[in-house]
Amino acid sequence: MGDAFLSSEFENQLLYLSNNPEPQVYGGNPVKIFDKKQNAIASIIQFCSDFDLVVFYSLDTYLGSIMLGLPPKTKVAWRFFGFELYYKNKEKYFSETTKKILLEEWNSKKTVFKTIKKFLVTFLRRENKTVFLKAISRCNLFLGLYEEEYKLLKKDFPQLPYFIPVSLLTDLEDTILPKLNKENFFIVGHNRLIWNNHFDILQIIN
């Protein structure tokens, strides 16, 4: 994924957050590794502060804290994947078919424990929401695949920064796809996240 920003016109440094301290190399270049822990945030901010542009792959509260700590002179780009925003208001993007299936599953497995768990998860997310929204406002560029999707999301998140389309092929060109020995198969969607409403697609296929 770092190849998308490799060019002879500027210097590029790949930073990776991991619990694996082993040194890594990507595209012939060494990778700077930091532990994804709270006590590492200050060091990460200090390291990134010298760059003209920092590109974040995805966005969560942890990465948002790093964004907010960067100096104003440092431009911030956010490579958007989808789950960062859809997860914040996922019920809005559920189709009627998805809602019906979810309700049936909830009623069949409803317990006091699940009710308490849902309340606690909702409460904790509310505390993290402020940092997340401030981080979006701190971003200068939104790197996404489709402008239509960007315009849709901007209705719910008006603070989204300027949109720049990225090539899906650039992100996937180094990906090694598995060999499938099956016949007469097809893929529905690219992941199992529920807001993709795959049940509707399966109904159309049936």
PDB file of C-alpha atoms in Angstrom:
ATOM      1  CA  MET A   1       0.000   0.000   0.000  1.00  0.00           C
ATOM      2  CA  GLY A   2       2.982   2.310   0.482  1.00  0.00           C
ATOM      3  CA  ASP A   3       3.658   2.173  -3.273  1.00  0.00           C
ATOM      4  CA  ALA A   4       0.756   4.573  -3.817  1.00  0.00           C
ATOM      5  CA  PHE A   5       2.940   7.349  -2.403  1.00  0.00           C
ATOM      6  CA  LEU A   6       6.350   6.341  -3.773  1.00  0.00           C
ATOM      7  CA  SER A   7       7.801   8.888  -6.164  1.00  0.00           C
ATOM      8  CA  SER A   8      11.196  10.290  -7.101  1.00  0.00           C
ATOM      9  CA  GLU A   9       9.751  13.754  -6.433  1.00  0.00           C
ATOM     10  CA  PHE A  10       9.546  13.351  -2.667  1.00  0.00           C
ATOM     11  CA  GLU A  11      10.782  11.265   0.237  1.00  0.00           C
ATOM     12  CA  ASN A  12       8.425   8.657   1.635  1.00  0.00           C
ATOM     13  CA  GLN A  13       8.535   6.922   5.014  1.00  0.00           C
ATOM     14  CA  LEU A  14       6.218   4.062   5.923  1.00  0.00           C
ATOM     15  CA  LEU A  15       5.170   3.938   9.571  1.00  0.00           C
ATOM     16  CA  TYR A  16       3.503   0.810  10.913  1.00  0.00           C
ATOM     17  CA  LEU A  17       1.740   0.384  14.253  1.00  0.00           C
ATOM     18  CA  SER A  18       2.312  -3.114  15.545  1.00  0.00           C
ATOM     19  CA  ASN A  19       3.077  -5.166  18.618  1.00  0.00           C
ATOM     20  CA  ASN A  20       5.787  -6.953  16.636  1.00  0.00           C
ATOM     21  CA  PRO A  21       9.148  -5.245  17.268  1.00  0.00           C
ATOM     22  CA  GLU A  22      10.898  -7.084  14.439  1.00  0.00           C
ATOM     23  CA  PRO A  23      12.323  -4.750  11.742  1.00  0.00           C
ATOM     24  CA  GLN A  24      10.475  -4.814   8.439  1.00  0.00           C
ATOM     25  CA  VAL A  25      11.198  -3.697   4.883  1.00  0.00           C
ATOM     26  CA  TYR A  26       8.615  -2.661   2.287  1.00  0.00           C
ATOM     27  CA  GLY A  27       9.501  -1.909  -1.322  1.00  0.00           C
ATOM     28  CA  GLY A  28      13.188  -1.991  -0.415  1.00  0.00           C
ATOM     29  CA  ASN A  29      12.680   0.703   2.229  1.00  0.00           C
ATOM     30  CA  PRO A  30      12.855   0.173   6.008  1.00  0.00           C
ATOM     31  CA  VAL A  31       9.571   0.481   7.889  1.00  0.00           C
ATOM     32  CA  LYS A  32       9.372   2.569  11.051  1.00  0.00           C
ATOM     33  CA  ILE A  33       7.489   0.576  13.702  1.00  0.00           C
ATOM     34  CA  PHE A  34       5.762   1.855  16.828  1.00  0.00           C
ATOM     35  CA  ASP A  35       3.731  -0.048  19.400  1.00  0.00           C
ATOM     36  CA  LYS A  36       0.051   0.814  19.217  1.00  0.00           C
ATOM     37  CA  LYS A  37      -0.162   1.813  22.858  1.00  0.00           C
ATOM     38  CA  GLN A  38      -1.268   4.990  24.619  1.00  0.00           C
ATOM     39  CA  ASN A  39       2.214   5.737  25.920  1.00  0.00           C
ATOM     40  CA  ALA A  40       3.581   5.687  22.347  1.00  0.00           C
ATOM     41  CA  ILE A  41       1.314   8.453  20.994  1.00  0.00           C
ATOM     42  CA  ALA A  42       3.674  11.299  21.964  1.00  0.00           C
ATOM     43  CA  SER A  43       6.608   9.608  20.211  1.00  0.00           C
ATOM     44  CA  ILE A  44       4.543   8.980  17.083  1.00  0.00           C
ATOM     45  CA  ILE A  45       3.426  12.620  16.975  1.00  0.00           C
ATOM     46  CA  GLN A  46       7.014  13.799  17.357  1.00  0.00           C
ATOM     47  CA  PHE A  47       8.167  11.515  14.530  1.00  0.00           C
ATOM     48  CA  CYS A  48       5.372  12.606  12.154  1.00  0.00           C
ATOM     49  CA  SER A  49       5.653  16.314  12.913  1.00  0.00           C
ATOM     50  CA  ASP A  50       8.646  16.757  10.599  1.00  0.00           C
ATOM     51  CA  PHE A  51       6.740  15.611   7.503  1.00  0.00           C
ATOM     52  CA  ASP A  52       4.819  17.869   5.124  1.00  0.00           C
ATOM     53  CA  LEU A  53       2.057  15.266   4.684  1.00  0.00           C
ATOM     54  CA  VAL A  54       0.976  12.293   6.789  1.00  0.00           C
ATOM     55  CA  VAL A  55      -1.387   9.737   5.245  1.00  0.00           C
ATOM     56  CA  PHE A  56      -3.449   7.692   7.703  1.00  0.00           C
ATOM     57  CA  TYR A  57      -4.748   4.339   6.538  1.00  0.00           C
ATOM     58  CA  SER A  58      -8.172   4.189   8.269  1.00  0.00           C
ATOM     59  CA  LEU A  59      -9.237   6.259  11.264  1.00  0.00           C
ATOM     60  CA  ASP A  60     -10.148   5.413  14.844  1.00  0.00           C
ATOM     61  CA  THR A  61      -9.873   7.146  18.214  1.00  0.00           C
ATOM     62  CA  TYR A  62      -6.214   6.166  18.614  1.00  0.00           C
ATOM     63  CA  LEU A  63      -5.193   7.494  15.195  1.00  0.00           C
ATOM     64  CA  GLY A  64      -7.412  10.520  15.777  1.00  0.00           C
ATOM     65  CA  SER A  65      -5.414  11.393  18.893  1.00  0.00           C
ATOM     66  CA  ILE A  66      -2.252  11.361  16.763  1.00  0.00           C
ATOM     67  CA  MET A  67      -3.876  13.579  14.111  1.00  0.00           C
ATOM     68  CA  LEU A  68      -4.949  16.147  16.687  1.00  0.00           C
ATOM     69  CA  GLY A  69      -1.427  16.300  18.085  1.00  0.00           C
ATOM     70  CA  LEU A  70       0.238  17.137  14.772  1.00  0.00           C
ATOM     71  CA  PRO A  71       1.286  20.755  14.152  1.00  0.00           C
ATOM     72  CA  PRO A  72      -0.907  22.888  11.835  1.00  0.00           C
ATOM     73  CA  LYS A  73       1.839  22.978   9.180  1.00  0.00           C
ATOM     74  CA  THR A  74       1.562  19.203   8.678  1.00  0.00           C
ATOM     75  CA  LYS A  75      -1.116  18.249   6.158  1.00  0.00           C
ATOM     76  CA  VAL A  76      -3.214  15.185   6.955  1.00  0.00           C
ATOM     77  CA  ALA A  77      -4.753  12.760   4.453  1.00  0.00           C
ATOM     78  CA  TRP A  78      -7.161   9.985   5.428  1.00  0.00           C
ATOM     79  CA  ARG A  79      -7.315   6.839   3.286  1.00  0.00           C
ATOM     80  CA  PHE A  80     -10.952   5.877   3.788  1.00  0.00           C
ATOM     81  CA  PHE A  81     -12.052   2.225   3.826  1.00  0.00           C
ATOM     82  CA  GLY A  82     -15.698   2.505   4.837  1.00  0.00           C
ATOM     83  CA  PHE A  83     -16.053   0.898   8.243  1.00  0.00           C
ATOM     84  CA  GLU A  84     -14.815   4.071   9.978  1.00  0.00           C
ATOM     85  CA  LEU A  85     -18.043   5.957   9.182  1.00  0.00           C
ATOM     86  CA  TYR A  86     -20.611   3.272   8.402  1.00  0.00           C
ATOM     87  CA  TYR A  87     -20.047   1.756  11.820  1.00  0.00           C
ATOM     88  CA  LYS A  88     -20.946   5.068  13.491  1.00  0.00           C
ATOM     89  CA  ASN A  89     -24.480   5.030  12.092  1.00  0.00           C
ATOM     90  CA  LYS A  90     -24.822   1.566  10.638  1.00  0.00           C
ATOM     91  CA  GLU A  91     -28.567   1.207  11.238  1.00  0.00           C
ATOM     92  CA  LYS A  92     -29.210   4.017   8.751  1.00  0.00           C
ATOM     93  CA  TYR A  93     -27.644   1.977   5.959  1.00  0.00           C
ATOM     94  CA  PHE A  94     -29.483  -1.278   6.704  1.00  0.00           C
ATOM     95  CA  SER A  95     -31.978  -2.409   4.084  1.00  0.00           C
ATOM     96  CA  GLU A  96     -35.421  -3.642   5.143  1.00  0.00           C
ATOM     97  CA  THR A  97     -34.276  -7.223   4.561  1.00  0.00           C
ATOM     98  CA  THR A  98     -31.241  -6.765   6.803  1.00  0.00           C
ATOM     99  CA  LYS A  99     -33.361  -5.152   9.542  1.00  0.00           C
ATOM    100  CA  LYS A 100     -35.826  -8.054   9.461  1.00  0.00           C
ATOM    101  CA  ILE A 101     -33.118 -10.702   9.776  1.00  0.00           C
ATOM    102  CA  LEU A 102     -31.376  -8.814  12.577  1.00  0.00           C
ATOM    103  CA  LEU A 103     -34.632  -8.508  14.514  1.00  0.00           C
ATOM    104  CA  GLU A 104     -35.299 -12.229  14.179  1.00  0.00           C
ATOM    105  CA  GLU A 105     -31.790 -13.040  15.399  1.00  0.00           C
ATOM    106  CA  TRP A 106     -32.053 -10.607  18.326  1.00  0.00           C
ATOM    107  CA  ASN A 107     -35.389 -12.012  19.492  1.00  0.00           C
ATOM    108  CA  SER A 108     -34.101 -15.585  19.310  1.00  0.00           C
ATOM    109  CA  LYS A 109     -30.985 -14.832  21.380  1.00  0.00           C
ATOM    110  CA  LYS A 110     -32.095 -11.957  23.593  1.00  0.00           C
ATOM    111  CA  THR A 111     -30.739 -12.118  27.144  1.00  0.00           C
ATOM    112  CA  VAL A 112     -30.216  -9.711  30.020  1.00  0.00           C
ATOM    113  CA  PHE A 113     -26.462  -9.946  29.443  1.00  0.00           C
ATOM    114  CA  LYS A 114     -26.789  -8.849  25.809  1.00  0.00           C
ATOM    115  CA  THR A 115     -28.968  -5.891  26.806  1.00  0.00           C
ATOM    116  CA  ILE A 116     -26.414  -4.671  29.381  1.00  0.00           C
ATOM    117  CA  LYS A 117     -23.540  -5.229  26.945  1.00  0.00           C
ATOM    118  CA  LYS A 118     -25.266  -3.163  24.251  1.00  0.00           C
ATOM    119  CA  PHE A 119     -25.787  -0.300  26.713  1.00  0.00           C
ATOM    120  CA  LEU A 120     -22.143  -0.291  27.836  1.00  0.00           C
ATOM    121  CA  VAL A 121     -20.809  -0.409  24.258  1.00  0.00           C
ATOM    122  CA  THR A 122     -23.060   2.507  23.272  1.00  0.00           C
ATOM    123  CA  PHE A 123     -21.932   4.545  26.303  1.00  0.00           C
ATOM    124  CA  LEU A 124     -18.219   3.986  25.626  1.00  0.00           C
ATOM    125  CA  ARG A 125     -18.562   4.890  21.959  1.00  0.00           C
ATOM    126  CA  ARG A 126     -20.197   8.185  22.936  1.00  0.00           C
ATOM    127  CA  GLU A 127     -17.060   9.172  24.872  1.00  0.00           C
ATOM    128  CA  ASN A 128     -14.795   8.418  21.895  1.00  0.00           C
ATOM    129  CA  LYS A 129     -17.034  10.226  19.391  1.00  0.00           C
ATOM    130  CA  THR A 130     -15.709  13.694  20.262  1.00  0.00           C
ATOM    131  CA  VAL A 131     -12.090  12.787  19.477  1.00  0.00           C
ATOM    132  CA  PHE A 132     -13.156  11.036  16.263  1.00  0.00           C
ATOM    133  CA  LEU A 133     -15.170  14.004  14.944  1.00  0.00           C
ATOM    134  CA  LYS A 134     -12.412  16.476  15.827  1.00  0.00           C
ATOM    135  CA  ALA A 135      -9.955  14.267  13.961  1.00  0.00           C
ATOM    136  CA  ILE A 136     -12.143  14.361  10.843  1.00  0.00           C
ATOM    137  CA  SER A 137     -12.135  18.150  11.002  1.00  0.00           C
ATOM    138  CA  ARG A 138      -8.345  18.079  11.313  1.00  0.00           C
ATOM    139  CA  CYS A 139      -7.978  16.125   8.052  1.00  0.00           C
ATOM    140  CA  ASN A 140      -7.134  18.066   4.909  1.00  0.00           C
ATOM    141  CA  LEU A 141      -7.788  15.339   2.349  1.00  0.00           C
ATOM    142  CA  PHE A 142     -10.227  12.433   2.055  1.00  0.00           C
ATOM    143  CA  LEU A 143      -8.827   9.615  -0.105  1.00  0.00           C
ATOM    144  CA  GLY A 144     -11.730   7.436  -1.273  1.00  0.00           C
ATOM    145  CA  LEU A 145     -12.831   5.313  -4.205  1.00  0.00           C
ATOM    146  CA  TYR A 146     -16.148   6.848  -5.244  1.00  0.00           C
ATOM    147  CA  GLU A 147     -17.278  10.455  -5.200  1.00  0.00           C
ATOM    148  CA  GLU A 148     -20.928   9.309  -5.044  1.00  0.00           C
ATOM    149  CA  GLU A 149     -20.201   7.550  -1.749  1.00  0.00           C
ATOM    150  CA  TYR A 150     -18.370  10.634  -0.481  1.00  0.00           C
ATOM    151  CA  LYS A 151     -21.351  12.889  -1.244  1.00  0.00           C
ATOM    152  CA  LEU A 152     -23.685  10.484   0.560  1.00  0.00           C
ATOM    153  CA  LEU A 153     -21.525  10.347   3.669  1.00  0.00           C
ATOM    154  CA  LYS A 154     -20.986  14.108   3.709  1.00  0.00           C
ATOM    155  CA  LYS A 155     -24.701  14.530   4.469  1.00  0.00           C
ATOM    156  CA  ASP A 156     -24.144  12.801   7.812  1.00  0.00           C
ATOM    157  CA  PHE A 157     -20.581  14.029   8.326  1.00  0.00           C
ATOM    158  CA  PRO A 158     -20.441  17.577   6.876  1.00  0.00           C
ATOM    159  CA  GLN A 159     -16.936  18.090   8.256  1.00  0.00           C
ATOM    160  CA  LEU A 160     -15.427  15.615   5.779  1.00  0.00           C
ATOM    161  CA  PRO A 161     -12.413  17.192   4.033  1.00  0.00           C
ATOM    162  CA  TYR A 162     -11.737  17.672   0.322  1.00  0.00           C
ATOM    163  CA  PHE A 163     -12.257  14.496  -1.712  1.00  0.00           C
ATOM    164  CA  ILE A 164      -9.516  12.959  -3.868  1.00  0.00           C
ATOM    165  CA  PRO A 165     -10.231   9.701  -5.736  1.00  0.00           C
ATOM    166  CA  VAL A 166      -7.714   6.884  -5.398  1.00  0.00           C
ATOM    167  CA  SER A 167      -7.218   3.909  -7.666  1.00  0.00           C
ATOM    168  CA  LEU A 168      -8.314   0.536  -6.310  1.00  0.00           C
ATOM    169  CA  LEU A 169      -5.760  -1.139  -8.573  1.00  0.00           C
ATOM    170  CA  THR A 170      -2.921   0.817  -6.966  1.00  0.00           C
ATOM    171  CA  ASP A 171      -3.843  -0.573  -3.572  1.00  0.00           C
ATOM    172  CA  LEU A 172      -4.192  -4.133  -4.862  1.00  0.00           C
ATOM    173  CA  GLU A 173      -1.337  -4.429  -7.327  1.00  0.00           C
ATOM    174  CA  ASP A 174       0.988  -6.074  -4.785  1.00  0.00           C
ATOM    175  CA  THR A 175      -1.717  -8.248  -3.254  1.00  0.00           C
ATOM    176  CA  ILE A 176      -1.282 -11.981  -3.757  1.00  0.00           C
ATOM    177  CA  LEU A 177      -4.704 -13.457  -4.465  1.00  0.00           C
ATOM    178  CA  PRO A 178      -5.338 -17.071  -3.405  1.00  0.00           C
ATOM    179  CA  LYS A 179      -5.766 -19.743  -6.061  1.00  0.00           C
ATOM    180  CA  LEU A 180      -9.249 -21.250  -6.067  1.00  0.00           C
ATOM    181  CA  ASN A 181      -9.723 -24.737  -7.426  1.00  0.00           C
ATOM    182  CA  LYS A 182     -13.519 -24.607  -7.413  1.00  0.00           C
ATOM    183  CA  GLU A 183     -15.784 -24.320 -10.426  1.00  0.00           C
ATOM    184  CA  ASN A 184     -19.022 -22.372 -10.841  1.00  0.00           C
ATOM    185  CA  PHE A 185     -18.438 -20.014  -7.908  1.00  0.00           C
ATOM    186  CA  PHE A 186     -18.862 -16.291  -7.441  1.00  0.00           C
ATOM    187  CA  ILE A 187     -18.137 -13.707  -4.762  1.00  0.00           C
ATOM    188  CA  VAL A 188     -20.866 -11.564  -3.190  1.00  0.00           C
ATOM    189  CA  GLY A 189     -19.345  -8.420  -1.706  1.00  0.00           C
ATOM    190  CA  HIS A 190     -15.787  -7.942  -0.448  1.00  0.00           C
ATOM    191  CA  ASN A 191     -16.350  -8.527   3.281  1.00  0.00           C
ATOM    192  CA  ARG A 192     -18.974  -9.674   5.800  1.00  0.00           C
ATOM    193  CA  LEU A 193     -19.803  -6.270   7.287  1.00  0.00           C
ATOM    194  CA  ILE A 194     -23.537  -6.155   7.751  1.00  0.00           C
ATOM    195  CA  TRP A 195     -24.223  -2.686   6.310  1.00  0.00           C
ATOM    196  CA  ASN A 196     -23.294  -4.045   2.863  1.00  0.00           C
ATOM    197  CA  ASN A 197     -26.764  -5.693   2.848  1.00  0.00           C
ATOM    198  CA  HIS A 198     -25.644  -8.902   1.180  1.00  0.00           C
ATOM    199  CA  PHE A 199     -28.976 -10.570   1.944  1.00  0.00           C
ATOM    200  CA  ASP A 200     -30.581  -8.387  -0.721  1.00  0.00           C
ATOM    201  CA  ILE A 201     -28.022  -9.472  -3.284  1.00  0.00           C
ATOM    202  CA  LEU A 202     -28.549 -13.141  -2.417  1.00  0.00           C
ATOM    203  CA  GLN A 203     -32.304 -12.725  -2.814  1.00  0.00           C
ATOM    204  CA  ILE A 204     -31.834 -11.224  -6.291  1.00  0.00           C
ATOM    205  CA  ILE A 205     -29.524 -14.088  -7.259  1.00  0.00           C
ATOM    206  CA  ASN A 206     -31.982 -16.704  -5.963  1.00  0.00           C
TER     207      ASN A 206
END
